[in-house]
N, C-alpha and C. Protein backbone atom coordinates (compact mmCIF):
# COMPACT_ATOMS: atom_id res chain seq x y z
N MET A 1 0.83 -1.20 0.00
CA MET A 1 -0.01 0.00 0.00
C MET A 1 0.88 1.24 0.00
N GLY A 2 0.53 2.19 -0.83
CA GLY A 2 1.28 3.43 -0.87
C GLY A 2 2.55 3.34 -1.68
N ALA A 3 3.38 4.36 -1.55
CA ALA A 3 4.62 4.45 -2.29
C ALA A 3 5.70 3.58 -1.65
N PRO A 4 6.65 3.09 -2.45
CA PRO A 4 7.75 2.33 -1.85
C PRO A 4 8.65 3.28 -1.07
N ASP A 5 9.48 2.73 -0.19
CA ASP A 5 10.42 3.55 0.56
C ASP A 5 11.63 3.97 -0.24
N ILE A 6 11.97 3.16 -1.24
CA ILE A 6 13.18 3.42 -2.04
C ILE A 6 12.92 3.08 -3.50
N VAL A 7 13.48 3.90 -4.39
CA VAL A 7 13.46 3.63 -5.82
C VAL A 7 14.89 3.72 -6.32
N VAL A 8 15.32 2.69 -7.08
CA VAL A 8 16.64 2.69 -7.67
C VAL A 8 16.45 2.74 -9.18
N GLU A 9 16.96 3.78 -9.82
CA GLU A 9 16.83 3.91 -11.25
C GLU A 9 18.20 3.74 -11.89
N ILE A 10 18.28 2.80 -12.81
CA ILE A 10 19.52 2.58 -13.57
C ILE A 10 19.35 3.23 -14.94
N LEU A 11 20.13 4.23 -15.20
CA LEU A 11 19.96 5.01 -16.43
C LEU A 11 20.43 4.23 -17.65
N SER A 12 19.75 4.47 -18.74
CA SER A 12 20.17 3.94 -20.04
C SER A 12 20.52 5.14 -20.91
N PRO A 13 21.17 4.93 -22.03
CA PRO A 13 21.51 6.07 -22.90
C PRO A 13 20.29 6.86 -23.36
N SER A 14 19.10 6.23 -23.34
CA SER A 14 17.90 6.93 -23.83
C SER A 14 17.25 7.82 -22.77
N ASN A 15 17.67 7.72 -21.51
CA ASN A 15 17.09 8.62 -20.49
C ASN A 15 17.46 10.06 -20.83
N ASN A 16 16.54 11.00 -20.52
CA ASN A 16 16.85 12.39 -20.78
C ASN A 16 16.53 13.24 -19.55
N VAL A 17 17.00 14.46 -19.57
CA VAL A 17 16.87 15.35 -18.42
C VAL A 17 15.42 15.63 -18.06
N VAL A 18 14.54 15.82 -19.07
CA VAL A 18 13.12 16.08 -18.80
C VAL A 18 12.51 14.89 -18.07
N GLU A 19 12.80 13.70 -18.54
CA GLU A 19 12.27 12.47 -17.91
C GLU A 19 12.75 12.37 -16.45
N LEU A 20 14.05 12.62 -16.24
CA LEU A 20 14.60 12.53 -14.88
C LEU A 20 13.99 13.59 -13.96
N ASN A 21 13.83 14.81 -14.45
CA ASN A 21 13.21 15.86 -13.64
C ASN A 21 11.78 15.53 -13.30
N ASN A 22 11.03 14.97 -14.23
CA ASN A 22 9.64 14.57 -13.97
C ASN A 22 9.59 13.50 -12.89
N LYS A 23 10.44 12.48 -13.00
CA LYS A 23 10.44 11.41 -12.01
C LYS A 23 10.86 11.95 -10.64
N PHE A 24 11.87 12.81 -10.61
CA PHE A 24 12.32 13.41 -9.36
C PHE A 24 11.14 14.07 -8.67
N ASP A 25 10.40 14.90 -9.39
CA ASP A 25 9.24 15.59 -8.81
C ASP A 25 8.15 14.62 -8.36
N ILE A 26 7.86 13.64 -9.18
CA ILE A 26 6.80 12.66 -8.85
C ILE A 26 7.18 11.88 -7.62
N TYR A 27 8.41 11.39 -7.54
CA TYR A 27 8.85 10.61 -6.40
C TYR A 27 8.88 11.45 -5.13
N GLN A 28 9.31 12.69 -5.26
CA GLN A 28 9.32 13.59 -4.10
C GLN A 28 7.91 13.83 -3.58
N GLN A 29 6.99 14.12 -4.49
CA GLN A 29 5.58 14.35 -4.09
C GLN A 29 4.94 13.10 -3.49
N ALA A 30 5.33 11.92 -3.96
CA ALA A 30 4.79 10.69 -3.47
C ALA A 30 5.35 10.29 -2.10
N GLY A 31 6.40 10.97 -1.67
CA GLY A 31 6.96 10.69 -0.36
C GLY A 31 7.95 9.54 -0.33
N ILE A 32 8.54 9.21 -1.47
CA ILE A 32 9.53 8.15 -1.52
C ILE A 32 10.77 8.62 -0.79
N LYS A 33 11.17 7.88 0.24
CA LYS A 33 12.22 8.34 1.15
C LYS A 33 13.58 8.43 0.51
N GLU A 34 13.92 7.50 -0.36
CA GLU A 34 15.22 7.53 -1.06
C GLU A 34 14.99 7.22 -2.54
N TYR A 35 15.67 8.02 -3.36
CA TYR A 35 15.63 7.84 -4.82
C TYR A 35 17.08 7.82 -5.28
N TRP A 36 17.54 6.65 -5.71
CA TRP A 36 18.91 6.48 -6.15
C TRP A 36 18.96 6.49 -7.68
N ILE A 37 19.95 7.16 -8.23
CA ILE A 37 20.14 7.21 -9.67
C ILE A 37 21.52 6.67 -9.98
N VAL A 38 21.55 5.57 -10.75
CA VAL A 38 22.82 4.92 -11.11
C VAL A 38 23.04 5.11 -12.62
N SER A 39 24.23 5.61 -12.96
CA SER A 39 24.59 5.77 -14.36
C SER A 39 25.75 4.86 -14.72
N PRO A 40 25.48 3.68 -15.31
CA PRO A 40 26.56 2.79 -15.71
C PRO A 40 27.45 3.41 -16.77
N GLN A 41 26.92 4.27 -17.59
CA GLN A 41 27.71 4.92 -18.64
C GLN A 41 28.80 5.82 -18.06
N ASP A 42 28.47 6.52 -16.96
CA ASP A 42 29.40 7.46 -16.34
C ASP A 42 30.04 6.88 -15.09
N ASN A 43 29.61 5.70 -14.67
CA ASN A 43 30.06 5.08 -13.42
C ASN A 43 29.82 6.03 -12.24
N THR A 44 28.62 6.60 -12.20
CA THR A 44 28.25 7.50 -11.10
C THR A 44 26.98 7.03 -10.41
N PHE A 45 26.81 7.50 -9.19
CA PHE A 45 25.70 7.10 -8.33
C PHE A 45 25.27 8.35 -7.56
N GLN A 46 23.98 8.66 -7.56
CA GLN A 46 23.48 9.82 -6.83
C GLN A 46 22.37 9.38 -5.90
N VAL A 47 22.40 9.87 -4.66
CA VAL A 47 21.39 9.55 -3.67
C VAL A 47 20.58 10.79 -3.37
N ASN A 48 19.25 10.66 -3.47
CA ASN A 48 18.32 11.73 -3.09
C ASN A 48 17.56 11.22 -1.88
N THR A 49 17.65 11.96 -0.77
CA THR A 49 17.02 11.57 0.48
C THR A 49 15.94 12.59 0.85
N LEU A 50 14.72 12.10 1.09
CA LEU A 50 13.60 12.98 1.41
C LEU A 50 13.76 13.50 2.84
N THR A 51 13.80 14.82 2.96
CA THR A 51 13.91 15.49 4.25
C THR A 51 12.92 16.65 4.27
N ASP A 52 12.01 16.64 5.22
CA ASP A 52 10.97 17.68 5.31
C ASP A 52 10.24 17.88 4.01
N GLY A 53 9.94 16.80 3.29
CA GLY A 53 9.16 16.87 2.07
C GLY A 53 9.92 17.23 0.81
N HIS A 54 11.23 17.43 0.92
CA HIS A 54 12.06 17.77 -0.24
C HIS A 54 13.31 16.88 -0.28
N TYR A 55 13.75 16.60 -1.50
CA TYR A 55 14.95 15.80 -1.64
C TYR A 55 16.21 16.62 -1.40
N LEU A 56 17.09 16.05 -0.61
CA LEU A 56 18.47 16.54 -0.51
C LEU A 56 19.27 15.61 -1.36
N SER A 57 20.00 16.16 -2.34
CA SER A 57 20.72 15.37 -3.29
C SER A 57 22.21 15.35 -3.00
N SER A 58 22.79 14.18 -3.10
CA SER A 58 24.23 14.08 -2.97
C SER A 58 24.85 14.51 -4.30
N PRO A 59 26.09 14.90 -4.29
CA PRO A 59 26.76 15.10 -5.59
C PRO A 59 26.94 13.72 -6.22
N PRO A 60 27.11 13.65 -7.54
CA PRO A 60 27.36 12.34 -8.14
C PRO A 60 28.62 11.71 -7.51
N MET A 61 28.51 10.46 -7.14
CA MET A 61 29.64 9.76 -6.51
C MET A 61 30.15 8.69 -7.46
N ALA A 62 31.44 8.35 -7.33
CA ALA A 62 32.06 7.34 -8.20
C ALA A 62 32.85 6.36 -7.36
N ALA A 63 33.60 5.50 -8.05
CA ALA A 63 34.41 4.49 -7.38
C ALA A 63 35.22 5.12 -6.27
N GLY A 64 35.33 4.42 -5.16
CA GLY A 64 36.04 4.93 -4.01
C GLY A 64 35.09 5.30 -2.89
N LYS A 65 33.81 5.42 -3.21
CA LYS A 65 32.80 5.76 -2.20
C LYS A 65 32.02 4.51 -1.81
N ILE A 66 31.52 4.55 -0.58
CA ILE A 66 30.63 3.49 -0.08
C ILE A 66 29.27 4.15 0.13
N ILE A 67 28.24 3.57 -0.48
CA ILE A 67 26.89 4.10 -0.36
C ILE A 67 26.20 3.36 0.78
N THR A 68 25.55 4.13 1.66
CA THR A 68 24.72 3.54 2.70
C THR A 68 23.30 4.09 2.55
N SER A 69 22.37 3.47 3.21
CA SER A 69 20.96 3.82 3.06
C SER A 69 20.34 4.11 4.41
N VAL A 70 19.54 5.16 4.47
CA VAL A 70 18.73 5.45 5.65
C VAL A 70 17.58 4.46 5.74
N VAL A 71 17.04 4.07 4.60
CA VAL A 71 15.88 3.19 4.52
C VAL A 71 16.24 1.74 4.81
N LEU A 72 17.47 1.35 4.43
CA LEU A 72 17.91 -0.05 4.57
C LEU A 72 19.09 -0.10 5.53
N PRO A 73 18.84 0.01 6.85
CA PRO A 73 19.95 0.01 7.82
C PRO A 73 20.86 -1.20 7.65
N GLY A 74 22.16 -0.97 7.68
CA GLY A 74 23.14 -2.02 7.55
C GLY A 74 23.49 -2.38 6.11
N PHE A 75 22.76 -1.84 5.13
CA PHE A 75 23.04 -2.12 3.74
C PHE A 75 24.02 -1.10 3.20
N SER A 76 25.02 -1.55 2.46
CA SER A 76 25.96 -0.65 1.83
C SER A 76 26.41 -1.20 0.48
N ILE A 77 26.86 -0.32 -0.39
CA ILE A 77 27.36 -0.68 -1.70
C ILE A 77 28.70 0.00 -1.90
N ASP A 78 29.71 -0.79 -2.22
CA ASP A 78 31.03 -0.24 -2.55
C ASP A 78 31.00 0.05 -4.05
N LEU A 79 31.11 1.32 -4.43
CA LEU A 79 31.00 1.69 -5.83
C LEU A 79 32.13 1.11 -6.67
N ALA A 80 33.30 0.90 -6.07
CA ALA A 80 34.40 0.26 -6.82
C ALA A 80 33.96 -1.13 -7.27
N GLU A 81 33.28 -1.87 -6.42
CA GLU A 81 32.81 -3.21 -6.77
C GLU A 81 31.62 -3.13 -7.76
N LEU A 82 30.73 -2.18 -7.53
CA LEU A 82 29.56 -2.05 -8.39
C LEU A 82 29.97 -1.78 -9.85
N PHE A 83 30.94 -0.90 -10.03
CA PHE A 83 31.33 -0.49 -11.38
C PHE A 83 32.54 -1.28 -11.89
N GLU A 84 32.97 -2.30 -11.16
CA GLU A 84 34.11 -3.09 -11.60
C GLU A 84 33.85 -3.72 -12.97
N GLY A 85 34.84 -3.59 -13.84
CA GLY A 85 34.70 -4.19 -15.16
C GLY A 85 33.99 -3.30 -16.16
N GLU A 86 33.54 -2.16 -15.74
CA GLU A 86 32.84 -1.23 -16.66
C GLU A 86 33.85 -0.45 -17.46
């Protein structure tokens, strides 16, 4: 029931800025607590965390960073491992 707590979007070359902005707004309005954007083409990862009804966005992160989640306590992703072989 209701919106999920987290959405992970893996970008493809066909994604565009208008589409991403629309989803950002829709997910924010729906109250999705975390919205992750993964770009395999750029080997970057961005975390948007809902705070007081608005997303606070991390800068794009790359290999060398460890991603943790507010929604999934104890869960982490090592970006070096995620993008290994890319």
